Amino acid sequence: MNFNLTEEQQMIQQAARDFAQAELLEGVIERDNEQKFPYEAVKKMGEMGFLGMMVDPKYGGAGLDSVSYVLAMEEIAKVDASAAVIMSVNNSLVCAGLEKFCTEEQKMKYLKPLASGEVIGAFALSEPEAGSDATSQSTTAEDKGDYYLLNGTKNWITNGGNATYYIVIAQTHPEKKHKGINAFIVEKGWEGFVVGKKEEKLGIRGSDTHSLMFTDVKVPKENRIGEDGFGFNFAMAVLNGGRIGIASQALGIASGAYELSLKYAKERKSFGTEIINHQAIAFKLADMHVNIMAARMLIYKAAAEKDEGKDISESGAMAKLYASQVAMDTTIEAVQIHGGYGYVKEYHVERMMRDAKITQIYEGTSEIQKIVISRAISKK
Ligand code: CAA
Protein backbone atom coordinates (compact mmCIF):
# COMPACT_ATOMS: atom_id res chain seq x y z
CA MET A 1 0.00 0.00 0.00
CA ASN A 2 1.42 3.34 -1.07
CA PHE A 3 -0.20 6.59 0.05
CA ASN A 4 2.17 8.84 -1.89
CA LEU A 5 1.10 10.70 -4.99
CA THR A 6 3.36 10.41 -8.02
CA GLU A 7 5.24 13.47 -9.24
CA GLU A 8 2.82 13.77 -12.15
CA GLN A 9 -0.22 13.58 -9.86
CA GLN A 10 1.26 16.30 -7.63
CA MET A 11 1.86 18.47 -10.69
CA ILE A 12 -1.75 18.08 -11.84
CA GLN A 13 -2.97 18.90 -8.34
CA GLN A 14 -0.84 22.05 -8.24
CA ALA A 15 -1.88 23.08 -11.75
CA ALA A 16 -5.56 22.75 -10.82
CA ARG A 17 -4.98 24.67 -7.57
CA ASP A 18 -3.24 27.51 -9.44
CA PHE A 19 -5.91 27.54 -12.13
CA ALA A 20 -8.72 27.77 -9.58
CA GLN A 21 -7.05 30.70 -7.81
CA ALA A 22 -6.20 32.52 -11.03
CA GLU A 23 -9.29 31.87 -13.13
CA LEU A 24 -12.18 30.92 -10.89
CA LEU A 25 -11.92 32.81 -7.62
CA GLU A 26 -12.53 36.21 -9.10
CA GLY A 27 -16.18 36.49 -10.05
CA VAL A 28 -17.36 33.37 -8.23
CA ILE A 29 -19.74 35.36 -6.01
CA GLU A 30 -21.10 37.32 -8.96
CA ARG A 31 -21.63 34.16 -11.03
CA ASP A 32 -23.49 32.62 -8.11
CA ASN A 33 -25.66 35.73 -7.66
CA GLU A 34 -26.48 36.06 -11.32
CA GLN A 35 -26.51 32.35 -12.29
CA LYS A 36 -23.75 33.09 -14.81
CA PHE A 37 -21.94 30.24 -16.55
CA PRO A 38 -18.11 30.50 -16.34
CA TYR A 39 -17.58 30.56 -20.12
CA GLU A 40 -14.03 31.85 -20.16
CA ALA A 41 -12.83 29.51 -17.41
CA VAL A 42 -14.45 26.48 -19.06
CA LYS A 43 -12.73 27.34 -22.33
CA LYS A 44 -9.40 27.48 -20.49
CA MET A 45 -10.17 24.26 -18.65
CA GLY A 46 -10.51 22.62 -22.05
CA GLU A 47 -7.16 24.04 -23.18
CA MET A 48 -5.52 22.70 -20.02
CA GLY A 49 -6.90 19.22 -20.62
CA PHE A 50 -9.29 19.28 -17.64
CA LEU A 51 -12.36 18.38 -19.68
CA GLY A 52 -11.11 15.05 -21.01
CA MET A 53 -8.60 14.13 -18.35
CA MET A 54 -8.72 10.36 -18.62
CA VAL A 55 -9.32 10.10 -22.36
CA ASP A 56 -6.63 8.71 -24.64
CA PRO A 57 -4.75 11.57 -26.39
CA LYS A 58 -5.65 10.06 -29.77
CA TYR A 59 -9.25 11.10 -28.98
CA GLY A 60 -8.28 14.57 -27.77
CA GLY A 61 -7.85 13.72 -24.08
CA ALA A 62 -5.05 14.25 -21.59
CA GLY A 63 -4.43 10.52 -21.01
CA LEU A 64 -4.19 10.85 -17.22
CA ASP A 65 -5.31 8.47 -14.50
CA SER A 66 -8.41 8.68 -12.31
CA VAL A 67 -6.37 9.69 -9.26
CA SER A 68 -5.19 12.80 -11.14
CA TYR A 69 -8.81 13.48 -12.07
CA VAL A 70 -10.08 13.41 -8.48
CA LEU A 71 -7.16 15.58 -7.35
CA ALA A 72 -7.99 18.20 -9.97
CA MET A 73 -11.71 18.01 -9.22
CA GLU A 74 -11.12 18.69 -5.53
CA GLU A 75 -9.01 21.77 -6.29
CA ILE A 76 -11.53 23.22 -8.73
CA ALA A 77 -14.47 22.52 -6.39
CA LYS A 78 -12.67 24.14 -3.46
CA VAL A 79 -13.06 27.46 -5.22
CA ASP A 80 -16.03 27.00 -7.55
CA ALA A 81 -18.31 23.97 -7.21
CA SER A 82 -20.23 25.01 -10.33
CA ALA A 83 -17.14 24.81 -12.52
CA ALA A 84 -16.43 21.44 -10.90
CA VAL A 85 -19.75 19.91 -11.88
CA ILE A 86 -19.39 21.14 -15.47
CA MET A 87 -16.01 19.40 -15.50
CA SER A 88 -17.27 16.26 -13.79
CA VAL A 89 -20.20 15.71 -16.14
CA ASN A 90 -18.03 16.20 -19.22
CA ASN A 91 -15.30 13.87 -17.95
CA SER A 92 -17.21 11.15 -16.18
CA LEU A 93 -20.68 10.97 -17.63
CA VAL A 94 -19.95 11.95 -21.20
CA CYS A 95 -16.33 11.30 -22.23
CA ALA A 96 -15.76 8.16 -20.15
CA GLY A 97 -18.90 6.49 -21.49
CA LEU A 98 -18.13 7.43 -25.08
CA GLU A 99 -14.54 6.17 -24.84
CA LYS A 100 -15.49 2.86 -23.26
CA PHE A 101 -18.56 1.95 -25.28
CA CYS A 102 -18.56 3.80 -28.61
CA THR A 103 -17.40 2.81 -32.06
CA GLU A 104 -14.28 4.31 -33.60
CA GLU A 105 -16.43 6.50 -35.88
CA GLN A 106 -18.48 7.78 -32.94
CA LYS A 107 -15.33 8.51 -30.98
CA MET A 108 -13.68 10.47 -33.79
CA LYS A 109 -16.84 12.46 -34.45
CA TYR A 110 -18.02 13.15 -30.89
CA LEU A 111 -15.45 12.21 -28.28
CA LYS A 112 -12.59 14.17 -29.83
CA PRO A 113 -14.22 17.61 -29.65
CA LEU A 114 -15.67 16.81 -26.22
CA ALA A 115 -12.44 15.55 -24.67
CA SER A 116 -10.39 18.44 -26.06
CA GLY A 117 -12.90 20.90 -24.63
CA GLU A 118 -13.82 22.32 -28.03
CA VAL A 119 -17.43 21.68 -27.00
CA ILE A 120 -19.06 20.33 -23.86
CA GLY A 121 -21.54 17.51 -23.35
CA ALA A 122 -24.51 16.60 -21.20
CA PHE A 123 -25.95 13.35 -19.87
CA ALA A 124 -29.74 13.16 -20.04
CA LEU A 125 -31.18 10.36 -17.93
CA SER A 126 -33.48 12.05 -15.39
CA GLU A 127 -37.08 12.74 -16.25
CA PRO A 128 -39.95 14.52 -14.49
CA GLU A 129 -41.00 11.13 -13.11
CA ALA A 130 -37.80 9.11 -13.32
CA GLY A 131 -34.98 10.43 -11.15
CA SER A 132 -33.81 7.75 -8.76
CA ASP A 133 -36.06 5.17 -10.43
CA ALA A 134 -34.06 5.29 -13.62
CA THR A 135 -35.60 2.19 -15.25
CA SER A 136 -38.97 3.99 -15.56
CA GLN A 137 -38.02 5.96 -18.65
CA SER A 138 -40.96 7.56 -20.48
CA THR A 139 -38.86 9.14 -23.21
CA THR A 140 -39.31 6.87 -26.19
CA ALA A 141 -37.05 6.04 -29.12
CA GLU A 142 -39.14 4.28 -31.72
CA ASP A 143 -37.19 2.16 -34.19
CA LYS A 144 -38.00 3.40 -37.71
CA GLY A 145 -35.43 1.41 -39.63
CA ASP A 146 -32.63 3.84 -40.51
CA TYR A 147 -33.34 6.09 -37.57
CA TYR A 148 -35.06 6.33 -34.20
CA LEU A 149 -37.85 8.78 -33.47
CA LEU A 150 -37.18 10.38 -30.10
CA ASN A 151 -40.01 11.82 -27.99
CA GLY A 152 -40.07 12.93 -24.38
CA THR A 153 -38.76 15.32 -21.75
CA LYS A 154 -35.62 15.26 -19.62
CA ASN A 155 -35.23 17.27 -16.43
CA TRP A 156 -32.42 18.82 -14.38
CA ILE A 157 -29.79 18.30 -17.05
CA THR A 158 -26.40 19.73 -16.09
CA ASN A 159 -24.75 21.62 -19.00
CA GLY A 160 -28.20 21.45 -20.61
CA GLY A 161 -28.01 24.87 -22.23
CA ASN A 162 -24.33 25.02 -23.11
CA ALA A 163 -23.75 21.50 -24.35
CA THR A 164 -23.36 20.72 -28.02
CA TYR A 165 -23.72 16.94 -27.73
CA TYR A 166 -26.10 15.07 -25.43
CA ILE A 167 -26.22 11.47 -24.35
CA VAL A 168 -29.93 10.74 -24.15
CA ILE A 169 -31.42 7.64 -22.54
CA ALA A 170 -34.76 6.44 -23.93
CA GLN A 171 -37.05 3.43 -24.01
CA THR A 172 -37.31 1.51 -27.30
CA HIS A 173 -38.99 -1.74 -26.21
CA PRO A 174 -41.22 -0.99 -23.18
CA GLU A 175 -42.21 -4.67 -22.87
CA LYS A 176 -38.56 -5.50 -22.14
CA LYS A 177 -38.37 -2.94 -19.30
CA HIS A 178 -34.77 -1.90 -18.60
CA LYS A 179 -33.47 -4.30 -21.25
CA GLY A 180 -35.35 -2.27 -23.88
CA ILE A 181 -33.64 1.00 -23.05
CA ASN A 182 -31.11 2.62 -25.41
CA ALA A 183 -28.57 5.44 -25.16
CA PHE A 184 -28.08 7.86 -28.05
CA ILE A 185 -25.80 10.71 -29.00
CA VAL A 186 -27.98 13.67 -29.94
CA GLU A 187 -26.78 16.93 -31.39
CA LYS A 188 -28.03 20.37 -30.40
CA GLY A 189 -29.90 21.97 -33.27
CA TRP A 190 -31.57 18.82 -34.59
CA GLU A 191 -35.16 19.46 -35.60
CA GLY A 192 -37.60 18.87 -32.76
CA PHE A 193 -34.98 19.20 -30.01
CA VAL A 194 -35.67 22.16 -27.76
CA VAL A 195 -33.65 23.23 -24.73
CA GLY A 196 -36.21 24.20 -22.11
CA LYS A 197 -36.11 26.64 -19.26
CA LYS A 198 -33.05 27.19 -17.13
CA GLU A 199 -33.70 26.15 -13.54
CA GLU A 200 -33.38 28.70 -10.74
CA LYS A 201 -31.31 26.73 -8.23
CA LEU A 202 -30.37 26.83 -4.55
CA GLY A 203 -26.71 26.11 -5.26
CA ILE A 204 -24.18 25.41 -8.04
CA ARG A 205 -25.78 28.42 -9.66
CA GLY A 206 -22.90 29.01 -12.07
CA SER A 207 -23.68 25.73 -13.81
CA ASP A 208 -26.64 25.65 -16.16
CA THR A 209 -29.42 23.17 -15.52
CA HIS A 210 -32.21 22.79 -18.05
CA SER A 211 -35.06 20.60 -19.11
CA LEU A 212 -34.83 19.18 -22.64
CA MET A 213 -37.76 18.47 -24.93
CA PHE A 214 -37.72 16.05 -27.83
CA THR A 215 -40.57 15.98 -30.36
CA ASP A 216 -40.16 13.55 -33.23
CA VAL A 217 -36.41 14.04 -33.29
CA LYS A 218 -34.82 11.80 -35.91
CA VAL A 219 -31.74 10.13 -34.45
CA PRO A 220 -29.65 8.20 -37.01
CA LYS A 221 -29.13 4.54 -36.15
CA GLU A 222 -25.38 5.03 -36.06
CA ASN A 223 -25.87 7.33 -33.06
CA ARG A 224 -27.07 4.53 -30.80
CA ILE A 225 -24.47 3.54 -28.22
CA GLY A 226 -23.79 -0.19 -28.13
CA GLU A 227 -26.20 -3.00 -28.99
CA ASP A 228 -29.95 -2.57 -29.00
CA GLY A 229 -31.11 -2.59 -25.36
CA PHE A 230 -27.73 -1.71 -23.87
CA GLY A 231 -28.78 1.77 -22.69
CA PHE A 232 -29.59 1.03 -19.06
CA ASN A 233 -26.44 -0.96 -18.43
CA PHE A 234 -24.53 1.83 -20.16
CA ALA A 235 -26.07 4.42 -17.82
CA MET A 236 -25.30 2.32 -14.74
CA ALA A 237 -21.69 1.78 -15.81
CA VAL A 238 -21.23 5.49 -16.46
CA LEU A 239 -22.77 6.44 -13.11
CA ASN A 240 -20.61 3.91 -11.25
CA GLY A 241 -17.51 5.60 -12.65
CA GLY A 242 -18.94 9.09 -12.29
CA ARG A 243 -19.53 8.94 -8.57
CA ILE A 244 -15.86 9.52 -7.79
CA GLY A 245 -16.12 12.83 -9.66
CA ILE A 246 -19.07 14.01 -7.62
CA ALA A 247 -17.46 12.66 -4.45
CA SER A 248 -14.43 14.84 -5.19
CA GLN A 249 -16.64 17.80 -5.91
CA ALA A 250 -18.15 17.27 -2.43
CA LEU A 251 -14.66 16.87 -0.97
CA GLY A 252 -13.54 20.12 -2.58
CA ILE A 253 -16.53 22.00 -1.18
CA ALA A 254 -15.76 20.58 2.28
CA SER A 255 -12.03 21.26 2.16
CA GLY A 256 -12.60 24.78 0.80
CA ALA A 257 -14.98 25.55 3.67
CA TYR A 258 -12.57 24.00 6.17
CA GLU A 259 -9.58 26.03 4.94
CA LEU A 260 -11.55 29.28 5.12
CA SER A 261 -12.80 28.39 8.60
CA LEU A 262 -9.33 27.52 9.88
CA LYS A 263 -7.94 30.82 8.58
CA TYR A 264 -10.83 32.77 10.07
CA ALA A 265 -10.54 31.02 13.43
CA LYS A 266 -6.86 31.98 13.64
CA GLU A 267 -7.62 35.64 12.92
CA ARG A 268 -10.94 36.36 14.58
CA LYS A 269 -10.80 37.26 18.25
CA SER A 270 -13.47 36.93 20.91
CA PHE A 271 -13.25 37.00 24.69
CA GLY A 272 -9.65 38.25 24.40
CA THR A 273 -8.21 35.49 22.21
CA GLU A 274 -8.32 34.04 18.69
CA ILE A 275 -11.43 31.88 18.47
CA ILE A 276 -9.38 28.79 17.59
CA ASN A 277 -8.29 28.86 21.25
CA HIS A 278 -11.88 28.17 22.29
CA GLN A 279 -12.55 24.45 22.38
CA ALA A 280 -16.04 25.04 21.00
CA ILE A 281 -14.38 26.12 17.74
CA ALA A 282 -11.24 23.99 17.86
CA PHE A 283 -13.27 20.78 18.21
CA LYS A 284 -15.40 21.69 15.20
CA LEU A 285 -12.21 22.19 13.17
CA ALA A 286 -10.79 18.90 14.42
CA ASP A 287 -13.95 17.06 13.36
CA MET A 288 -13.89 18.72 9.94
CA HIS A 289 -10.23 17.78 9.44
CA VAL A 290 -10.78 14.11 10.33
CA ASN A 291 -13.94 13.77 8.26
CA ILE A 292 -12.36 15.39 5.21
CA MET A 293 -9.33 13.13 5.44
CA ALA A 294 -11.57 10.05 5.74
CA ALA A 295 -13.59 11.14 2.69
CA ARG A 296 -10.38 11.77 0.78
CA MET A 297 -9.11 8.27 1.54
CA LEU A 298 -12.35 6.68 0.31
CA ILE A 299 -12.14 8.69 -2.89
CA TYR A 300 -8.47 7.95 -3.53
CA LYS A 301 -9.10 4.25 -2.92
CA ALA A 302 -12.00 4.15 -5.38
CA ALA A 303 -10.02 6.14 -7.97
CA ALA A 304 -6.98 3.88 -7.57
CA GLU A 305 -9.21 0.82 -7.96
CA LYS A 306 -10.67 2.32 -11.14
CA ASP A 307 -7.15 2.77 -12.48
CA GLU A 308 -6.50 -0.91 -11.70
CA GLY A 309 -9.55 -1.79 -13.81
CA LYS A 310 -11.62 -2.98 -10.85
CA ASP A 311 -15.39 -2.68 -10.52
CA ILE A 312 -15.91 0.43 -8.40
CA SER A 313 -19.69 0.33 -8.05
CA GLU A 314 -19.37 -0.26 -4.30
CA SER A 315 -16.28 1.85 -3.52
CA GLY A 316 -17.48 4.73 -5.71
CA ALA A 317 -20.89 4.76 -4.03
CA MET A 318 -19.21 4.65 -0.59
CA ALA A 319 -16.99 7.59 -1.51
CA LYS A 320 -19.90 9.61 -2.86
CA LEU A 321 -22.19 8.83 0.07
CA TYR A 322 -19.61 9.75 2.68
CA ALA A 323 -18.05 12.75 0.96
CA SER A 324 -21.41 14.37 0.30
CA GLN A 325 -22.39 13.99 3.97
CA VAL A 326 -19.03 15.50 4.96
CA ALA A 327 -19.61 18.40 2.55
CA MET A 328 -22.97 19.12 4.13
CA ASP A 329 -21.79 18.79 7.75
CA THR A 330 -18.59 20.76 7.16
CA THR A 331 -20.21 23.68 5.39
CA ILE A 332 -22.93 24.01 8.06
CA GLU A 333 -20.21 24.18 10.72
CA ALA A 334 -18.16 26.57 8.58
CA VAL A 335 -21.08 29.02 8.58
CA GLN A 336 -21.39 28.56 12.36
CA ILE A 337 -17.69 29.26 12.94
CA HIS A 338 -17.92 32.42 10.83
CA GLY A 339 -20.97 33.59 12.81
CA GLY A 340 -22.62 36.64 11.23
CA TYR A 341 -19.89 36.80 8.56
CA GLY A 342 -20.78 33.25 7.55
CA TYR A 343 -24.29 34.31 6.67
CA VAL A 344 -23.22 36.90 4.10
CA LYS A 345 -21.95 36.21 0.62
CA GLU A 346 -18.55 37.87 0.85
CA TYR A 347 -17.14 35.10 3.04
CA HIS A 348 -17.99 32.27 0.57
CA VAL A 349 -19.11 29.70 3.14
CA GLU A 350 -22.86 30.35 2.77
CA ARG A 351 -22.49 29.59 -0.95
CA MET A 352 -20.54 26.45 -0.15
CA MET A 353 -23.34 25.33 2.18
CA ARG A 354 -25.87 25.78 -0.61
CA ASP A 355 -23.57 24.09 -3.12
CA ALA A 356 -22.99 21.11 -0.81
CA LYS A 357 -26.63 20.02 -0.81
CA ILE A 358 -26.69 18.98 -4.45
CA THR A 359 -23.93 16.44 -3.87
CA GLN A 360 -26.43 14.44 -1.81
CA ILE A 361 -28.92 14.52 -4.67
CA TYR A 362 -27.32 14.11 -8.10
CA GLU A 363 -25.76 11.00 -9.66
CA GLY A 364 -28.09 9.15 -7.32
CA THR A 365 -29.29 10.45 -3.97
CA SER A 366 -27.57 9.30 -0.78
CA GLU A 367 -30.34 6.71 -0.49
CA ILE A 368 -29.44 5.32 -3.94
CA GLN A 369 -25.80 4.99 -2.85
CA LYS A 370 -27.03 2.92 0.09
CA ILE A 371 -28.99 0.69 -2.30
CA VAL A 372 -25.87 0.15 -4.41
CA ILE A 373 -23.69 -0.51 -1.34
CA SER A 374 -26.16 -2.80 0.41
CA ARG A 375 -26.67 -4.85 -2.76
CA ALA A 376 -22.90 -5.22 -3.13
CA ILE A 377 -22.37 -6.35 0.46
CA SER A 378 -25.31 -8.74 0.35
CA LYS A 379 -23.55 -10.63 -2.48
CA LYS A 380 -20.37 -11.16 -0.41
N1 CAA B 1 -23.85 -1.08 -11.69
C1 CAA B 1 -24.02 -1.83 -12.77
N2 CAA B 1 -25.19 -2.36 -13.12
C2 CAA B 1 -26.23 -2.10 -12.32
C3 CAA B 1 -26.14 -1.32 -11.16
C4 CAA B 1 -24.87 -0.78 -10.85
N3 CAA B 1 -24.66 -0.02 -9.81
N4 CAA B 1 -27.35 -1.25 -10.58
C5 CAA B 1 -28.18 -1.96 -11.34
N5 CAA B 1 -27.50 -2.48 -12.39
C6 CAA B 1 -28.03 -3.32 -13.46
C7 CAA B 1 -28.49 -4.67 -12.92
O1 CAA B 1 -27.44 -5.60 -12.90
C8 CAA B 1 -29.55 -5.02 -13.93
O2 CAA B 1 -28.95 -5.46 -15.14
P1 CAA B 1 -29.24 -6.90 -15.80
O3 CAA B 1 -30.72 -7.04 -15.88
O4 CAA B 1 -28.53 -6.87 -17.09
O5 CAA B 1 -28.68 -7.88 -14.83
C9 CAA B 1 -30.17 -3.69 -14.29
O6 CAA B 1 -29.19 -2.71 -13.99
C10 CAA B 1 -31.44 -3.38 -13.53
O7 CAA B 1 -31.15 -3.52 -12.17
P2 CAA B 1 -32.23 -3.45 -11.04
O8 CAA B 1 -33.41 -4.32 -11.37
O9 CAA B 1 -31.52 -3.73 -9.78
O10 CAA B 1 -32.70 -1.94 -11.12
P3 CAA B 1 -33.47 -1.10 -10.03
O11 CAA B 1 -34.51 -0.37 -10.76
O12 CAA B 1 -33.88 -1.92 -8.86
O13 CAA B 1 -32.38 -0.07 -9.43
C11 CAA B 1 -30.77 1.66 -9.31
C12 CAA B 1 -31.27 0.38 -10.00
C13 CAA B 1 -29.41 1.36 -8.73
C14 CAA B 1 -31.66 2.20 -8.23
C15 CAA B 1 -30.67 2.65 -10.48
O14 CAA B 1 -31.97 2.96 -10.98
C16 CAA B 1 -29.97 3.94 -10.15
O15 CAA B 1 -28.73 3.97 -10.10
N6 CAA B 1 -30.71 5.03 -9.98
C17 CAA B 1 -30.11 6.37 -9.79
C18 CAA B 1 -30.03 7.08 -11.10
C19 CAA B 1 -29.23 8.32 -11.02
O16 CAA B 1 -28.10 8.31 -10.55
N7 CAA B 1 -29.77 9.42 -11.54
C20 CAA B 1 -29.03 10.64 -11.57
C21 CAA B 1 -28.95 11.15 -12.96
S1 CAA B 1 -27.43 11.70 -13.59
C22 CAA B 1 -27.01 13.11 -12.81
O17 CAA B 1 -27.42 13.42 -11.74
C23 CAA B 1 -26.01 13.91 -13.54
C24 CAA B 1 -25.74 15.26 -13.04
O18 CAA B 1 -26.48 16.19 -13.28
C25 CAA B 1 -24.50 15.51 -12.31
mmCIF file of C-alpha atoms in Angstrom, residues 30-39 82 86 154-162 194-201 203-213:
data_model
loop_
_atom_site.group_PDB
_atom_site.id
_atom_site.type_symbol
_atom_site.label_atom_id
_atom_site.label_comp_id
_atom_site.label_asym_id
_atom_site.label_seq_id
_atom_site.Cartn_x
_atom_site.Cartn_y
_atom_site.Cartn_z
ATOM 1 C CA GLU A 30 -21.099 37.319 -8.961
ATOM 2 C CA ARG A 31 -21.630 34.158 -11.031
ATOM 3 C CA ASP A 32 -23.494 32.616 -8.111
ATOM 4 C CA ASN A 33 -25.656 35.726 -7.664
ATOM 5 C CA GLU A 34 -26.482 36.056 -11.323
ATOM 6 C CA GLN A 35 -26.513 32.354 -12.295
ATOM 7 C CA LYS A 36 -23.754 33.093 -14.813
ATOM 8 C CA PHE A 37 -21.943 30.245 -16.552
ATOM 9 C CA PRO A 38 -18.110 30.504 -16.335
ATOM 10 C CA TYR A 39 -17.583 30.559 -20.117
ATOM 11 C CA SER A 82 -20.230 25.013 -10.328
ATOM 12 C CA ILE A 86 -19.394 21.144 -15.471
ATOM 13 C CA LYS A 154 -35.623 15.257 -19.624
ATOM 14 C CA ASN A 155 -35.229 17.266 -16.433
ATOM 15 C CA TRP A 156 -32.423 18.819 -14.381
ATOM 16 C CA ILE A 157 -29.786 18.302 -17.049
ATOM 17 C CA THR A 158 -26.396 19.735 -16.089
ATOM 18 C CA ASN A 159 -24.747 21.617 -19.002
ATOM 19 C CA GLY A 160 -28.205 21.445 -20.611
ATOM 20 C CA GLY A 161 -28.012 24.868 -22.225
ATOM 21 C CA ASN A 162 -24.333 25.024 -23.113
ATOM 22 C CA VAL A 194 -35.670 22.164 -27.761
ATOM 23 C CA VAL A 195 -33.653 23.232 -24.735
ATOM 24 C CA GLY A 196 -36.208 24.205 -22.106
ATOM 25 C CA LYS A 197 -36.114 26.642 -19.264
ATOM 26 C CA LYS A 198 -33.055 27.193 -17.133
ATOM 27 C CA GLU A 199 -33.702 26.148 -13.542
ATOM 28 C CA GLU A 200 -33.381 28.697 -10.738
ATOM 29 C CA LYS A 201 -31.309 26.735 -8.226
ATOM 30 C CA GLY A 203 -26.708 26.111 -5.262
ATOM 31 C CA ILE A 204 -24.175 25.413 -8.036
ATOM 32 C CA ARG A 205 -25.779 28.417 -9.658
ATOM 33 C CA GLY A 206 -22.901 29.008 -12.072
ATOM 34 C CA SER A 207 -23.682 25.726 -13.808
ATOM 35 C CA ASP A 208 -26.638 25.652 -16.165
ATOM 36 C CA THR A 209 -29.418 23.171 -15.522
ATOM 37 C CA HIS A 210 -32.209 22.790 -18.051
ATOM 38 C CA SER A 211 -35.062 20.604 -19.110
ATOM 39 C CA LEU A 212 -34.830 19.180 -22.636
ATOM 40 C CA MET A 213 -37.757 18.475 -24.928
#
